[in-house]
Short mmCIF file of C-alpha atoms and ligand atoms in Angstrom, two decimals:
data_model
loop_
_atom_site.label_atom_id
_atom_site.label_comp_id
_atom_site.label_asym_id
_atom_site.label_seq_id
_atom_site.Cartn_x
_atom_site.Cartn_y
_atom_site.Cartn_z
CA MET A 1 17.78 -27.65 14.29
CA LYS A 2 15.83 -26.03 11.41
CA ASP A 3 18.05 -25.38 8.30
CA GLN A 4 18.11 -22.15 7.10
CA HIS A 5 17.94 -23.68 3.39
CA GLN A 6 14.89 -25.45 4.45
CA PHE A 7 11.89 -24.20 2.17
CA VAL A 8 8.64 -23.95 4.06
CA ARG A 9 5.83 -22.65 2.04
CA THR A 10 3.88 -19.57 3.23
CA GLY A 11 2.09 -18.30 0.11
CA PRO A 12 -0.84 -20.04 -1.45
CA LEU A 13 0.07 -23.45 -2.90
CA MET A 14 -1.02 -22.89 -6.45
CA GLU A 15 0.79 -19.60 -7.05
CA VAL A 16 4.20 -19.54 -8.55
CA ALA A 17 4.94 -16.54 -6.55
CA SER A 18 4.78 -18.69 -3.34
CA TYR A 19 8.25 -20.55 -4.53
CA PRO A 20 12.11 -19.36 -4.80
CA GLU A 21 13.14 -17.43 -7.52
CA TRP A 22 15.12 -20.21 -9.14
CA THR A 23 11.75 -22.33 -8.86
CA GLN A 24 9.83 -19.42 -10.97
CA GLU A 25 12.40 -19.15 -13.58
CA MET A 26 12.40 -22.65 -14.11
CA VAL A 27 8.68 -22.87 -14.23
CA HIS A 28 8.63 -20.02 -16.86
CA TYR A 29 11.52 -21.66 -18.98
CA CYS A 30 9.41 -25.14 -19.02
CA ASP A 31 6.17 -23.45 -19.54
CA ARG A 32 7.17 -22.94 -23.30
CA PHE A 33 7.57 -26.66 -23.97
CA LYS A 34 4.42 -27.52 -21.87
CA SER A 35 2.31 -25.11 -24.37
CA GLU A 36 3.39 -27.04 -27.12
CA VAL A 37 1.79 -29.85 -25.68
CA VAL A 38 -1.43 -28.38 -24.38
CA GLU A 39 -1.95 -26.12 -27.56
CA HIS A 40 -1.22 -29.21 -29.97
CA ASP A 41 -3.10 -29.35 -32.82
CA LEU A 42 -4.46 -32.97 -31.81
CA PHE A 43 -6.09 -31.78 -28.89
CA THR A 44 -7.43 -28.63 -30.72
CA GLN A 45 -8.80 -31.19 -33.45
CA MET A 46 -10.39 -33.33 -30.48
CA LYS A 47 -11.91 -30.36 -28.59
CA GLU A 48 -13.44 -29.16 -31.91
CA ALA A 49 -14.80 -32.68 -32.45
CA ARG A 50 -13.01 -33.15 -35.91
CA LEU A 51 -9.99 -35.53 -35.14
CA GLU A 52 -10.07 -38.35 -37.51
CA HIS A 53 -11.32 -41.36 -35.99
CA SER A 54 -8.36 -43.63 -36.76
CA ILE A 55 -5.83 -40.83 -35.44
CA HIS A 56 -8.32 -40.79 -32.31
CA LYS A 57 -8.41 -44.34 -31.85
CA ALA A 58 -4.26 -44.26 -32.31
CA PHE A 59 -3.68 -42.20 -29.81
CA LEU A 60 -5.71 -43.38 -27.10
CA SER A 61 -4.06 -46.82 -27.72
CA GLY A 62 -0.60 -45.09 -28.08
CA GLY A 63 -0.94 -43.30 -24.60
CA TRP A 64 -1.82 -46.50 -22.67
CA PRO A 65 2.10 -47.58 -21.75
CA VAL A 66 2.50 -44.35 -19.60
CA ILE A 67 -1.05 -44.83 -17.87
CA ASP A 68 -0.46 -48.36 -17.53
CA GLN A 69 3.28 -47.68 -16.23
CA PHE A 70 2.26 -44.50 -14.19
CA PRO A 71 1.43 -46.31 -10.57
CA GLN A 72 5.08 -47.98 -11.08
CA TYR A 73 7.00 -44.79 -11.73
CA MET A 74 5.41 -43.41 -8.37
CA ALA A 75 6.50 -46.76 -6.68
CA MET A 76 10.26 -46.78 -8.00
CA ASN A 77 10.11 -43.18 -6.09
CA LEU A 78 8.80 -44.45 -3.04
CA LEU A 79 11.61 -47.08 -2.87
CA LYS A 80 13.93 -44.12 -2.58
CA ILE A 81 12.26 -42.68 0.55
CA ARG A 82 13.23 -43.36 4.00
CA TYR A 83 10.86 -42.53 6.72
CA GLY A 84 12.23 -39.43 8.90
CA GLN A 85 14.63 -38.36 6.31
CA GLY A 86 13.41 -34.99 6.34
CA GLU A 87 10.56 -33.09 5.46
CA GLY A 88 10.62 -33.57 1.67
CA HIS A 89 10.75 -37.35 2.01
CA ASP A 90 7.94 -37.45 4.31
CA MET A 91 5.75 -34.98 2.37
CA ALA A 92 6.58 -37.26 -0.97
CA ARG A 93 5.67 -40.66 1.09
CA ARG A 94 2.32 -39.13 1.67
CA TYR A 95 1.70 -38.11 -1.70
CA LEU A 96 3.11 -40.96 -3.60
CA ILE A 97 1.35 -43.47 -1.40
CA ARG A 98 -2.37 -41.66 -1.65
CA ASN A 99 -1.85 -41.11 -5.42
CA ILE A 100 -0.87 -44.64 -6.46
CA ARG A 101 -4.08 -45.40 -5.17
CA VAL A 102 -5.92 -42.76 -7.19
CA GLU A 103 -4.30 -43.62 -10.44
CA GLN A 104 -5.68 -47.32 -9.97
CA ASN A 105 -8.83 -46.04 -11.00
CA HIS A 106 -7.54 -43.85 -13.87
CA ALA A 107 -6.16 -46.99 -15.69
CA ASP A 108 -9.94 -48.32 -15.69
CA HIS A 109 -11.31 -45.04 -16.54
CA TRP A 110 -8.83 -44.94 -19.39
CA VAL A 111 -9.87 -48.42 -20.77
CA ASN A 112 -13.55 -47.24 -20.73
CA TRP A 113 -12.65 -44.25 -22.43
CA ALA A 114 -10.92 -46.22 -25.27
CA THR A 115 -13.32 -48.96 -25.33
CA GLU A 116 -16.53 -46.23 -25.96
CA SER A 117 -14.17 -44.70 -28.67
CA GLY A 118 -13.98 -48.14 -30.60
CA VAL A 119 -10.34 -48.98 -29.72
CA ASP A 120 -9.35 -52.75 -29.99
CA ILE A 121 -8.33 -52.89 -26.25
CA GLN A 122 -6.85 -56.45 -26.44
CA ALA A 123 -4.31 -54.70 -29.14
CA MET A 124 -4.00 -51.84 -26.79
CA LEU A 125 -3.04 -54.02 -24.11
CA HIS A 126 -0.61 -56.41 -25.98
CA ASN A 127 0.52 -54.83 -29.25
CA GLN A 128 3.76 -53.30 -29.97
CA HIS A 129 3.48 -49.36 -30.05
CA ALA A 130 5.25 -47.33 -32.27
CA LEU A 131 8.79 -46.25 -31.31
CA GLU A 132 7.78 -42.41 -31.56
CA THR A 133 5.18 -43.26 -28.86
CA LEU A 134 6.96 -45.60 -26.87
CA SER A 135 9.96 -43.20 -26.12
CA LEU A 136 7.62 -41.24 -23.67
CA SER A 137 7.05 -44.19 -21.23
CA GLN A 138 10.65 -45.22 -21.77
CA TRP A 139 11.86 -42.05 -20.69
CA CYS A 140 9.69 -42.08 -17.46
CA TRP A 141 10.96 -45.60 -16.70
CA GLN A 142 14.55 -44.46 -17.20
CA VAL A 143 14.35 -41.18 -15.07
CA CYS A 144 12.48 -42.75 -12.24
CA ASP A 145 15.24 -45.68 -12.35
CA ARG A 146 18.26 -43.73 -12.33
CA GLU A 147 17.44 -39.97 -11.07
CA SER A 148 16.94 -38.61 -7.75
CA LEU A 149 13.63 -38.43 -5.95
CA ALA A 150 13.19 -34.97 -6.90
CA VAL A 151 14.22 -35.00 -10.69
CA ALA A 152 11.82 -37.95 -11.09
CA MET A 153 8.93 -36.18 -9.50
CA ALA A 154 9.57 -33.10 -11.88
CA ALA A 155 9.55 -35.45 -14.94
CA THR A 156 6.39 -37.35 -13.91
CA ASN A 157 4.30 -35.98 -11.21
CA TYR A 158 5.15 -32.31 -11.82
CA ALA A 159 5.43 -32.18 -15.48
CA ILE A 160 3.08 -34.86 -17.18
CA GLU A 161 0.39 -34.41 -14.68
CA GLY A 162 0.77 -30.44 -14.97
CA ALA A 163 0.52 -30.58 -19.11
CA THR A 164 -2.32 -33.30 -18.92
CA GLY A 165 -4.33 -31.10 -16.43
CA GLU A 166 -4.49 -28.34 -19.01
CA TRP A 167 -4.69 -30.57 -22.22
CA SER A 168 -7.85 -32.32 -20.83
CA ALA A 169 -9.21 -29.22 -19.61
CA ARG A 170 -8.99 -27.64 -23.00
CA VAL A 171 -10.35 -30.58 -24.29
CA CYS A 172 -13.38 -30.57 -22.13
CA SER A 173 -13.92 -26.68 -22.41
CA GLU A 174 -16.72 -26.86 -25.14
CA ASP A 175 -19.15 -29.64 -24.91
CA ARG A 176 -18.51 -30.67 -28.85
CA TYR A 177 -16.03 -33.50 -27.96
CA ALA A 178 -18.21 -34.82 -25.64
CA ASN A 179 -21.22 -34.80 -27.69
CA LEU A 180 -19.65 -37.32 -29.98
CA PHE A 181 -20.33 -40.16 -27.62
CA ASP A 182 -23.69 -41.64 -27.50
CA GLU A 183 -25.80 -40.40 -24.31
CA GLU A 184 -25.45 -44.12 -22.51
CA GLY A 185 -21.92 -44.34 -22.98
CA ARG A 186 -20.96 -40.58 -22.65
CA ALA A 187 -20.23 -40.26 -18.94
CA LYS A 188 -18.09 -43.49 -18.86
CA ALA A 189 -16.12 -42.06 -21.82
CA MET A 190 -15.79 -38.64 -20.41
CA LYS A 191 -14.72 -39.60 -16.90
CA TRP A 192 -10.72 -39.94 -17.20
CA LEU A 193 -10.58 -36.48 -19.19
CA LYS A 194 -13.19 -34.87 -16.52
CA LEU A 195 -10.87 -35.99 -13.69
CA HIS A 196 -7.93 -34.68 -15.18
CA ALA A 197 -9.45 -31.44 -16.43
CA LYS A 198 -10.09 -29.92 -13.20
CA TYR A 199 -8.78 -26.31 -13.53
CA ASP A 200 -7.96 -26.12 -9.60
CA ASP A 201 -5.98 -29.41 -9.72
CA ALA A 202 -3.66 -29.20 -6.98
CA HIS A 203 -1.50 -32.36 -8.03
CA PRO A 204 1.43 -30.51 -9.98
CA TRP A 205 1.57 -27.82 -7.33
CA GLU A 206 1.77 -30.21 -4.71
CA ALA A 207 4.64 -32.32 -6.82
CA LEU A 208 6.55 -28.86 -6.95
CA GLU A 209 5.98 -27.94 -3.64
CA ILE A 210 7.99 -31.44 -2.53
CA ILE A 211 10.49 -31.07 -5.36
CA VAL A 212 11.30 -27.68 -3.72
CA THR A 213 11.34 -28.86 -0.16
CA LEU A 214 13.67 -31.53 -1.17
CA VAL A 215 16.44 -29.61 -2.80
CA GLY A 216 15.99 -26.49 -0.70
CA LEU A 217 15.99 -22.85 -1.34
CA GLN A 218 19.74 -22.79 -2.56
CA PRO A 219 20.09 -25.90 -4.93
CA SER A 220 23.46 -26.14 -6.88
CA GLN A 221 23.05 -25.14 -10.52
CA GLU A 222 23.87 -28.39 -11.48
CA THR A 223 20.45 -29.85 -9.31
CA ILE A 224 18.68 -26.72 -11.16
CA ILE A 225 19.15 -27.83 -14.72
CA LYS A 226 18.82 -31.60 -14.13
CA LEU A 227 15.31 -30.62 -12.70
CA ARG A 228 14.87 -28.38 -15.65
CA ASN A 229 15.77 -30.68 -18.24
CA ALA A 230 13.79 -33.60 -16.83
CA ILE A 231 10.71 -31.51 -16.93
CA CYS A 232 11.33 -29.99 -20.34
CA LYS A 233 12.20 -33.59 -21.78
CA SER A 234 9.09 -35.08 -20.30
CA HIS A 235 6.90 -32.38 -22.40
CA GLN A 236 9.09 -32.88 -25.47
CA PHE A 237 8.39 -36.70 -25.63
CA MET A 238 4.52 -35.84 -24.95
CA ARG A 239 5.06 -33.64 -28.12
CA LEU A 240 6.98 -36.43 -30.16
CA LEU A 241 3.91 -38.61 -29.24
CA LEU A 242 1.30 -36.26 -30.66
CA ASP A 243 3.35 -35.27 -33.72
CA HIS A 244 3.72 -38.90 -34.39
CA TYR A 245 -0.35 -39.16 -34.64
CA MET A 246 -0.52 -35.77 -36.51
CA ARG A 247 2.01 -37.19 -39.44
CA PRO A 248 -0.05 -37.84 -42.61
CA LEU A 249 -1.62 -41.45 -42.42
CA PRO A 250 0.31 -43.10 -45.18
CA GLN A 251 3.73 -42.78 -42.75
CA LEU A 252 1.83 -44.21 -40.02
CA GLY A 253 2.66 -47.63 -41.41
CA ALA A 254 5.08 -47.16 -43.78
CA ARG A 255 8.15 -48.41 -41.59
CA PRO A 256 8.93 -51.95 -41.44
CA GLN A 257 7.57 -53.44 -38.44
CA LEU A 258 9.88 -56.01 -36.26
CA ALA A 259 8.49 -59.36 -36.84
CA LEU A 260 7.92 -61.70 -33.59
CA VAL A 261 9.30 -65.05 -34.04
C1 HXD B 1 -0.19 -37.67 -23.64
C2 HXD B 1 -0.20 -39.03 -23.76
C3 HXD B 1 0.50 -36.97 -24.45
C4 HXD B 1 -0.04 -39.58 -22.32
C5 HXD B 1 -0.83 -39.21 -21.30
C6 HXD B 1 -0.37 -39.37 -19.56
C7 HXD B 1 -1.27 -38.76 -18.81
C8 HXD B 1 -0.68 -39.49 -17.50
C9 HXD B 1 -1.72 -38.94 -16.12
C10 HXD B 1 -1.54 -39.70 -15.22
O1 HXD B 1 -2.47 -39.30 -13.91
C11 HXD B 1 -1.81 -41.24 -15.07
C12 HXD B 1 -3.23 -41.76 -15.38
O2 HXD B 1 -3.53 -42.92 -15.79
O3 HXD B 1 -4.31 -40.97 -15.13
FE1 FE B 2 -4.23 -39.87 -13.46
#
């Protein structure tokens, strides 16, 4: 029997008008927060090849926990799914299984990008990261552990992948950044960025379609607010990470570090 609140998309996947009005409002509301990530000065300076080397390396290192854990966030969401529990669950199952495999390669590409940029890889993999930058990965872990499939996918597959598609496209929109790398290492260094910089990347839209299919045409106000807050929080934690690296250098190491005993 067909549920009258079931969402079945008829318009194009990658157009906001194809989704219910509450979704359109949510997307517009969150776009302000997304822009603060996409337009961030760190990415402007990266695109214009004038980002200070130490900040560049610190960013690549600080972004690693999320890259490392991203397939694990998806695995946590996969655990919430039971086959045949509805169209949203079946779509999410396919999406997550397929994309966990894709993210396997992305971790390798990030490590290559960091290597070509002169990052100390052992330190990146094993060092303690700044609290301001760890909060993004901790938030993602928390939301995937404790919230519903729809809310957790909104925070990660929609919000983080969506903003990332746009900031990486910005950095790749000119050759200036790519040209900082020697010709031999350039393709390797740029692979992660290039893969995420496809303007036609369907992944965040596929995630949005799944989220709307899961909650239906008329979710409660509470559900809408939960989704909206999860998306905006991811954007805000991304911004916090970026702000941290753009602070004047003396502050970067000024705080006392926890000693490992
Ligand atoms: C951004 C820093 C401020 C972290 C970026 C996280 C991007 C995650 C993208 C996702 O596809 C995982 C991956 O490894 O490619
Ligand atoms: Fe990726």
